[in-house]
PDB file of C-alpha atoms in Angstrom:
ATOM      1  CA  MET K 175       0.000   0.000   0.000  1.00  0.00           C
ATOM      2  CA  ALA K 176       2.848   2.386   0.855  1.00  0.00           C
ATOM      3  CA  GLU K 177       4.399   1.821  -2.564  1.00  0.00           C
ATOM      4  CA  LYS K 178       1.083   2.608  -4.264  1.00  0.00           C
ATOM      5  CA  ILE K 179       0.694   5.851  -2.322  1.00  0.00           C
ATOM      6  CA  ASN K 180       4.298   6.821  -3.022  1.00  0.00           C
ATOM      7  CA  LEU K 181       3.722   6.264  -6.734  1.00  0.00           C
ATOM      8  CA  VAL K 182       0.714   8.600  -6.674  1.00  0.00           C
ATOM      9  CA  ASP K 183       2.639  11.239  -4.720  1.00  0.00           C
ATOM     10  CA  SER K 184       5.563  10.908  -7.121  1.00  0.00           C
ATOM     11  CA  ASN K 185       3.200  11.420 -10.038  1.00  0.00           C
ATOM     12  CA  TYR K 186       1.786  14.604  -8.530  1.00  0.00           C
ATOM     13  CA  GLN K 187       5.279  15.869  -7.712  1.00  0.00           C
ATOM     14  CA  SER K 188       6.390  15.321 -11.314  1.00  0.00           C
ATOM     15  CA  GLN K 189       3.415  17.278 -12.615  1.00  0.00           C
ATOM     16  CA  GLU K 190       3.981  20.099 -10.122  1.00  0.00           C
ATOM     17  CA  THR K 191       7.659  20.313 -11.069  1.00  0.00           C
ATOM     18  CA  ASN K 192       6.721  20.379 -14.742  1.00  0.00           C
ATOM     19  CA  ILE K 193       4.439  23.384 -14.172  1.00  0.00           C
ATOM     20  CA  LYS K 194       7.063  25.212 -12.109  1.00  0.00           C
ATOM     21  CA  ASN K 195       9.564  24.733 -14.923  1.00  0.00           C
ATOM     22  CA  MET K 196       7.156  26.481 -17.289  1.00  0.00           C
ATOM     23  CA  VAL K 197       7.597  29.773 -15.421  1.00  0.00           C
ATOM     24  CA  SER K 198      10.808  30.326 -17.377  1.00  0.00           C
ATOM     25  CA  GLU K 199       8.597  30.252 -20.488  1.00  0.00           C
ATOM     26  CA  LYS K 200       6.016  32.569 -18.949  1.00  0.00           C
ATOM     27  CA  GLU K 201       5.380  34.651 -22.054  1.00  0.00           C
ATOM     28  CA  GLN K 202       4.711  31.572 -24.144  1.00  0.00           C
ATOM     29  CA  ALA K 203       2.412  30.053 -21.502  1.00  0.00           C
ATOM     30  CA  LEU K 204       0.389  33.274 -21.187  1.00  0.00           C
ATOM     31  CA  PHE K 205       0.518  34.217 -24.865  1.00  0.00           C
ATOM     32  CA  HIS K 206      -2.968  32.926 -25.695  1.00  0.00           C
ATOM     33  CA  ILE K 207      -4.584  34.877 -22.869  1.00  0.00           C
ATOM     34  CA  LYS K 208      -2.826  38.111 -23.767  1.00  0.00           C
ATOM     35  CA  ASN K 209      -3.503  37.758 -27.503  1.00  0.00           C
ATOM     36  CA  GLN K 210      -7.127  36.694 -27.712  1.00  0.00           C
ATOM     37  CA  ASN K 211      -7.485  37.553 -31.382  1.00  0.00           C
ATOM     38  CA  CYS K 212      -5.048  34.814 -32.370  1.00  0.00           C
ATOM     39  CA  ALA K 213      -6.368  31.611 -33.914  1.00  0.00           C
ATOM     40  CA  SER K 214      -4.878  29.415 -31.195  1.00  0.00           C
ATOM     41  CA  TYR K 215      -6.828  31.200 -28.441  1.00  0.00           C
ATOM     42  CA  LYS K 216     -10.083  30.787 -30.326  1.00  0.00           C
ATOM     43  CA  LEU K 217      -9.301  27.111 -30.910  1.00  0.00           C
ATOM     44  CA  ILE K 218      -8.562  26.538 -27.225  1.00  0.00           C
ATOM     45  CA  THR K 219     -11.591  28.412 -25.881  1.00  0.00           C
ATOM     46  CA  GLU K 220     -14.154  27.386 -28.485  1.00  0.00           C
ATOM     47  CA  PRO K 221     -15.211  24.306 -26.466  1.00  0.00           C
ATOM     48  CA  LEU K 222     -16.025  26.655 -23.573  1.00  0.00           C
ATOM     49  CA  GLU K 223     -18.605  28.590 -25.579  1.00  0.00           C
ATOM     50  CA  PHE K 224     -21.223  25.955 -24.797  1.00  0.00           C
ATOM     51  CA  LEU K 225     -21.188  27.299 -21.233  1.00  0.00           C
ATOM     52  CA  THR K 226     -22.965  30.482 -22.379  1.00  0.00           C
ATOM     53  CA  PRO K 227     -26.345  29.485 -20.822  1.00  0.00           C
ATOM     54  CA  PHE K 228     -24.614  29.417 -17.421  1.00  0.00           C
ATOM     55  CA  PHE K 229     -23.704  33.099 -17.682  1.00  0.00           C
ATOM     56  CA  ASP K 230     -27.210  34.566 -17.291  1.00  0.00           C
ATOM     57  CA  SER K 231     -26.249  35.656 -13.775  1.00  0.00           C
ATOM     58  CA  ASN K 232     -23.115  36.002 -11.682  1.00  0.00           C
ATOM     59  CA  LYS K 233     -22.085  32.626 -10.280  1.00  0.00           C
ATOM     60  CA  THR K 234     -19.097  31.322  -8.335  1.00  0.00           C
ATOM     61  CA  TRP K 235     -16.696  29.020 -10.166  1.00  0.00           C
ATOM     62  CA  LEU K 236     -13.634  26.974  -9.279  1.00  0.00           C
ATOM     63  CA  THR K 237     -11.342  26.018 -12.139  1.00  0.00           C
ATOM     64  CA  VAL K 238      -9.313  22.840 -11.563  1.00  0.00           C
ATOM     65  CA  GLY K 239      -6.078  22.073 -13.385  1.00  0.00           C
ATOM     66  CA  ASP K 240      -6.067  25.624 -14.738  1.00  0.00           C
ATOM     67  CA  TYR K 241      -2.284  25.883 -14.865  1.00  0.00           C
ATOM     68  CA  ASN K 242      -2.053  29.309 -16.566  1.00  0.00           C
ATOM     69  CA  GLY K 243      -5.462  30.716 -15.639  1.00  0.00           C
ATOM     70  CA  LEU K 244      -6.926  30.578 -19.135  1.00  0.00           C
ATOM     71  CA  GLU K 245     -10.280  29.144 -18.060  1.00  0.00           C
ATOM     72  CA  ALA K 246     -10.512  31.581 -15.149  1.00  0.00           C
ATOM     73  CA  ASN K 247      -9.784  34.488 -17.486  1.00  0.00           C
ATOM     74  CA  PHE K 248     -12.469  33.268 -19.901  1.00  0.00           C
ATOM     75  CA  LEU K 249     -15.051  33.154 -17.107  1.00  0.00           C
ATOM     76  CA  LEU K 250     -14.014  36.494 -15.629  1.00  0.00           C
ATOM     77  CA  GLN K 251     -14.625  38.178 -18.966  1.00  0.00           C
ATOM     78  CA  ARG K 252     -18.167  36.854 -18.760  1.00  0.00           C
ATOM     79  CA  LYS K 253     -18.778  38.505 -15.386  1.00  0.00           C
ATOM     80  CA  GLN K 254     -18.394  35.344 -13.337  1.00  0.00           C
ATOM     81  CA  CYS K 255     -16.770  35.123  -9.897  1.00  0.00           C
ATOM     82  CA  VAL K 256     -13.843  32.746 -10.338  1.00  0.00           C
ATOM     83  CA  THR K 257     -11.108  31.129  -8.282  1.00  0.00           C
ATOM     84  CA  ALA K 258      -8.407  29.509 -10.396  1.00  0.00           C
ATOM     85  CA  SER K 259      -6.614  26.469  -8.992  1.00  0.00           C
ATOM     86  CA  ASP K 260      -3.903  24.050  -9.960  1.00  0.00           C
ATOM     87  CA  LEU K 261      -1.462  21.605  -8.434  1.00  0.00           C
ATOM     88  CA  SER K 262       1.155  24.362  -8.580  1.00  0.00           C
ATOM     89  CA  ASP K 263       0.374  28.048  -8.265  1.00  0.00           C
ATOM     90  CA  ALA K 264       3.643  29.109  -9.929  1.00  0.00           C
ATOM     91  CA  MET K 265       2.071  30.073 -13.247  1.00  0.00           C
ATOM     92  CA  LEU K 266      -1.151  31.319 -11.663  1.00  0.00           C
ATOM     93  CA  ARG K 267       0.926  33.736  -9.612  1.00  0.00           C
ATOM     94  CA  GLU K 268       2.374  35.134 -12.833  1.00  0.00           C
ATOM     95  CA  ALA K 269      -1.088  35.398 -14.398  1.00  0.00           C
ATOM     96  CA  LYS K 270      -2.330  37.235 -11.307  1.00  0.00           C
ATOM     97  CA  SER K 271       0.581  39.697 -11.395  1.00  0.00           C
ATOM     98  CA  ASP K 272      -0.205  40.424 -15.046  1.00  0.00           C
ATOM     99  CA  GLY K 273      -3.833  41.171 -14.183  1.00  0.00           C
ATOM    100  CA  LEU K 274      -5.205  38.196 -16.112  1.00  0.00           C
ATOM    101  CA  ILE K 275      -6.979  36.480 -13.209  1.00  0.00           C
ATOM    102  CA  GLY K 276      -8.290  37.308  -9.755  1.00  0.00           C
ATOM    103  CA  ASP K 277      -8.271  34.814  -6.898  1.00  0.00           C
ATOM    104  CA  TYR K 278      -6.180  31.682  -7.228  1.00  0.00           C
ATOM    105  CA  SER K 279      -5.190  28.769  -5.020  1.00  0.00           C
ATOM    106  CA  LYS K 280      -2.772  25.860  -4.968  1.00  0.00           C
ATOM    107  CA  GLN K 281      -4.921  22.730  -4.746  1.00  0.00           C
ATOM    108  CA  ASN K 282      -4.573  18.962  -5.005  1.00  0.00           C
ATOM    109  CA  VAL K 283      -7.829  17.802  -6.564  1.00  0.00           C
ATOM    110  CA  GLU K 284      -7.896  14.726  -4.325  1.00  0.00           C
ATOM    111  CA  ARG K 285      -7.879  16.928  -1.208  1.00  0.00           C
ATOM    112  CA  LEU K 286      -9.594  20.210  -2.025  1.00  0.00           C
ATOM    113  CA  THR K 287      -9.385  22.555   0.957  1.00  0.00           C
ATOM    114  CA  TYR K 288     -12.873  23.983   0.442  1.00  0.00           C
ATOM    115  CA  SER K 289     -15.977  23.036   2.395  1.00  0.00           C
ATOM    116  CA  ASP K 290     -18.983  21.334   0.821  1.00  0.00           C
ATOM    117  CA  ASN K 291     -20.948  23.406  -1.702  1.00  0.00           C
ATOM    118  CA  SER K 292     -18.390  26.227  -1.729  1.00  0.00           C
ATOM    119  CA  PHE K 293     -18.933  27.041  -5.425  1.00  0.00           C
ATOM    120  CA  ASP K 294     -21.884  27.038  -7.774  1.00  0.00           C
ATOM    121  CA  TYR K 295     -19.824  25.283 -10.446  1.00  0.00           C
ATOM    122  CA  VAL K 296     -16.491  23.503 -10.794  1.00  0.00           C
ATOM    123  CA  ILE K 297     -14.881  23.243 -14.215  1.00  0.00           C
ATOM    124  CA  CYS K 298     -11.967  21.032 -15.224  1.00  0.00           C
ATOM    125  CA  LYS K 299     -10.707  21.413 -18.794  1.00  0.00           C
ATOM    126  CA  GLU K 300      -8.164  18.995 -20.259  1.00  0.00           C
ATOM    127  CA  ALA K 301      -6.826  18.033 -16.832  1.00  0.00           C
ATOM    128  CA  PHE K 302      -8.965  15.144 -15.576  1.00  0.00           C
ATOM    129  CA  HIS K 303      -6.979  12.572 -17.556  1.00  0.00           C
ATOM    130  CA  HIS K 304      -3.793  13.636 -15.702  1.00  0.00           C
ATOM    131  CA  PHE K 305      -5.116  12.675 -12.258  1.00  0.00           C
ATOM    132  CA  PRO K 306      -3.507   9.478 -10.859  1.00  0.00           C
ATOM    133  CA  ARG K 307      -6.749   8.646  -9.016  1.00  0.00           C
ATOM    134  CA  ALA K 308      -9.207  10.400 -11.258  1.00  0.00           C
ATOM    135  CA  TYR K 309     -12.415   9.359  -9.518  1.00  0.00           C
ATOM    136  CA  LEU K 310     -11.180  10.665  -6.163  1.00  0.00           C
ATOM    137  CA  GLY K 311     -10.733  13.996  -7.895  1.00  0.00           C
ATOM    138  CA  LEU K 312     -14.205  13.833  -9.429  1.00  0.00           C
ATOM    139  CA  TYR K 313     -15.841  13.067  -6.090  1.00  0.00           C
ATOM    140  CA  GLU K 314     -14.016  16.026  -4.530  1.00  0.00           C
ATOM    141  CA  MET K 315     -15.138  18.360  -7.315  1.00  0.00           C
ATOM    142  CA  ILE K 316     -18.716  17.188  -6.858  1.00  0.00           C
ATOM    143  CA  ARG K 317     -18.423  17.728  -3.096  1.00  0.00           C
ATOM    144  CA  VAL K 318     -17.424  21.395  -3.334  1.00  0.00           C
ATOM    145  CA  SER K 319     -19.932  22.302  -6.078  1.00  0.00           C
ATOM    146  CA  LYS K 320     -23.545  23.268  -5.451  1.00  0.00           C
ATOM    147  CA  SER K 321     -24.909  22.756  -8.947  1.00  0.00           C
ATOM    148  CA  ALA K 322     -22.572  20.996 -11.374  1.00  0.00           C
ATOM    149  CA  VAL K 323     -19.114  19.781 -12.323  1.00  0.00           C
ATOM    150  CA  VAL K 324     -18.104  20.445 -15.927  1.00  0.00           C
ATOM    151  CA  LEU K 325     -15.462  18.245 -17.583  1.00  0.00           C
ATOM    152  CA  VAL K 326     -14.251  19.596 -20.926  1.00  0.00           C
ATOM    153  CA  THR K 327     -12.405  17.887 -23.807  1.00  0.00           C
ATOM    154  CA  GLU K 328     -11.277  14.667 -22.185  1.00  0.00           C
ATOM    155  CA  PRO K 329      -9.941  11.542 -23.937  1.00  0.00           C
ATOM    156  CA  ILE K 330     -12.663   8.980 -24.600  1.00  0.00           C
ATOM    157  CA  ASP K 331     -12.402   5.285 -23.768  1.00  0.00           C
ATOM    158  CA  ILE K 332     -12.711   3.941 -27.298  1.00  0.00           C
ATOM    159  CA  LEU K 333     -13.915   0.541 -26.078  1.00  0.00           C
ATOM    160  CA  SER K 334     -17.166   2.263 -25.154  1.00  0.00           C
ATOM    161  CA  LYS K 335     -17.559   3.482 -28.751  1.00  0.00           C
ATOM    162  CA  MET K 336     -16.185   0.579 -30.802  1.00  0.00           C
ATOM    163  CA  SER K 337     -18.133  -2.608 -30.160  1.00  0.00           C
ATOM    164  CA  LEU K 338     -16.011  -4.514 -32.691  1.00  0.00           C
ATOM    165  CA  LEU K 339     -12.831  -3.726 -30.757  1.00  0.00           C
ATOM    166  CA  LEU K 340     -14.513  -4.844 -27.542  1.00  0.00           C
ATOM    167  CA  MET K 341     -15.509  -8.121 -29.191  1.00  0.00           C
ATOM    168  CA  VAL K 342     -11.929  -8.695 -30.390  1.00  0.00           C
ATOM    169  CA  LYS K 343     -10.632  -7.999 -26.879  1.00  0.00           C
ATOM    170  CA  ASN K 344     -13.100 -10.445 -25.335  1.00  0.00           C
ATOM    171  CA  VAL K 345     -12.099 -13.177 -27.795  1.00  0.00           C
ATOM    172  CA  CYS K 346      -8.401 -12.531 -27.186  1.00  0.00           C
ATOM    173  CA  ASP K 347      -8.908 -12.588 -23.410  1.00  0.00           C
ATOM    174  CA  ARG K 348     -10.382 -16.075 -23.644  1.00  0.00           C
ATOM    175  CA  ILE K 349      -7.289 -17.287 -25.477  1.00  0.00           C
ATOM    176  CA  ASN K 350      -4.658 -15.331 -23.552  1.00  0.00           C
ATOM    177  CA  PRO K 351      -5.241 -12.149 -21.508  1.00  0.00           C
ATOM    178  CA  ARG K 352      -2.001 -10.711 -22.908  1.00  0.00           C
ATOM    179  CA  LEU K 353      -2.826 -11.382 -26.540  1.00  0.00           C
ATOM    180  CA  ILE K 354      -4.772  -8.137 -27.028  1.00  0.00           C
ATOM    181  CA  ASN K 355      -1.637  -6.141 -26.155  1.00  0.00           C
ATOM    182  CA  LYS K 356       0.079  -7.498 -29.268  1.00  0.00           C
ATOM    183  CA  ILE K 357      -2.765  -6.237 -31.436  1.00  0.00           C
ATOM    184  CA  TRP K 358      -3.633  -3.046 -29.590  1.00  0.00           C
ATOM    185  CA  LYS K 359      -0.214  -1.505 -29.081  1.00  0.00           C
ATOM    186  CA  ASN K 360      -1.298   1.740 -27.396  1.00  0.00           C
ATOM    187  CA  ARG K 361      -3.965   0.239 -25.183  1.00  0.00           C
ATOM    188  CA  PHE K 362      -2.440   2.011 -22.187  1.00  0.00           C
ATOM    189  CA  SER K 363      -1.284   5.579 -22.763  1.00  0.00           C
ATOM    190  CA  TRP K 364       1.268   7.529 -20.734  1.00  0.00           C
ATOM    191  CA  GLU K 365       2.332  11.152 -20.934  1.00  0.00           C
ATOM    192  CA  SER K 366       5.863  12.547 -20.794  1.00  0.00           C
ATOM    193  CA  VAL K 367       5.469  13.736 -17.188  1.00  0.00           C
ATOM    194  CA  GLY K 368       4.736  10.146 -16.182  1.00  0.00           C
ATOM    195  CA  ASN K 369       0.986  10.012 -15.670  1.00  0.00           C
ATOM    196  CA  TYR K 370      -1.317   7.380 -17.085  1.00  0.00           C
ATOM    197  CA  VAL K 371      -3.868   8.916 -19.464  1.00  0.00           C
ATOM    198  CA  PHE K 372      -7.223   8.254 -17.805  1.00  0.00           C
ATOM    199  CA  LYS K 373      -9.895   7.866 -20.482  1.00  0.00           C
ATOM    200  CA  LEU K 374     -13.568   8.455 -19.724  1.00  0.00           C
ATOM    201  CA  SER K 375     -16.775   7.009 -21.085  1.00  0.00           C
ATOM    202  CA  GLU K 376     -20.335   8.255 -20.856  1.00  0.00           C
ATOM    203  CA  ARG K 377     -21.331   4.983 -19.224  1.00  0.00           C
ATOM    204  CA  GLU K 378     -18.814   5.473 -16.403  1.00  0.00           C
ATOM    205  CA  ILE K 379     -20.188   8.954 -15.732  1.00  0.00           C
ATOM    206  CA  GLU K 380     -23.714   7.543 -15.704  1.00  0.00           C
ATOM    207  CA  LYS K 381     -22.766   4.943 -13.095  1.00  0.00           C
ATOM    208  CA  ILE K 382     -21.103   7.517 -10.860  1.00  0.00           C
ATOM    209  CA  ALA K 383     -24.157   9.781 -11.094  1.00  0.00           C
ATOM    210  CA  MET K 384     -26.549   6.930 -10.326  1.00  0.00           C
ATOM    211  CA  GLY K 385     -24.444   5.711  -7.411  1.00  0.00           C
ATOM    212  CA  MET K 386     -24.409   9.180  -5.848  1.00  0.00           C
ATOM    213  CA  GLY K 387     -28.050   9.911  -6.611  1.00  0.00           C
ATOM    214  CA  LEU K 388     -27.232  12.974  -8.695  1.00  0.00           C
ATOM    215  CA  PRO K 389     -30.322  14.558 -10.278  1.00  0.00           C
ATOM    216  CA  CYS K 390     -29.056  14.733 -13.868  1.00  0.00           C
ATOM    217  CA  ILE K 391     -26.106  14.504 -16.250  1.00  0.00           C
ATOM    218  CA  ALA K 392     -25.558  15.951 -19.713  1.00  0.00           C
ATOM    219  CA  PHE K 393     -23.108  15.309 -22.541  1.00  0.00           C
ATOM    220  CA  LYS K 394     -22.078  17.679 -25.316  1.00  0.00           C
ATOM    221  CA  ARG K 395     -20.030  16.251 -28.161  1.00  0.00           C
ATOM    222  CA  TYR K 396     -17.428  18.503 -29.700  1.00  0.00           C
ATOM    223  CA  ASP K 397     -14.972  18.009 -32.547  1.00  0.00           C
ATOM    224  CA  HIS K 398     -12.361  20.667 -33.351  1.00  0.00           C
ATOM    225  CA  PHE K 399     -12.127  19.419 -36.912  1.00  0.00           C
ATOM    226  CA  LYS K 400     -15.849  19.728 -37.581  1.00  0.00           C
ATOM    227  CA  SER K 401     -16.353  23.167 -36.035  1.00  0.00           C
TER     228      SER K 401
END
């Protein structure tokens, strides 16, 4: 058990160090926020436009995994009350000093320091798949939100979308549980900082919602290449 915990802590430490190292490239990391007419900013923020119905009144938001404050800046421009958070606050501190964000906090998603229902909404964009124990993070985000948790642009578990691949895996497992790995070379994905890429499926979200008795869930499909 100690080895498992140490592995998780090591993973978080690697990610935190990676973010701290980005401070030396501050201008590049904050370029999109400072130059919002550039194509890259519009590409990055376009998936957030579906949140427009949430902006009919001023609400409180917590952004999770918001390493440079981009999501917080997006929400602030839409008159929302936002606290940006990330595993390291090194880059958020720079964004704050440049006047790009307001409140920010250093947070480990598995142990958020906020009380229950502290925010109306919690949003996590392109960070959930980095979490070593992703569901612990999701439960924490649900705990501190009053109304909803929004996960944006996360990798999809393709087994949930490709029934043929699932059938092939099941057949291979009956022959030899390791056989599928020879066919499906990138079955398990890892990123350069060392974390396993946690892939979601709609069915998994449904089960979590049902288990917790949540009132509703919603999915919005988005494809950069079709927009």
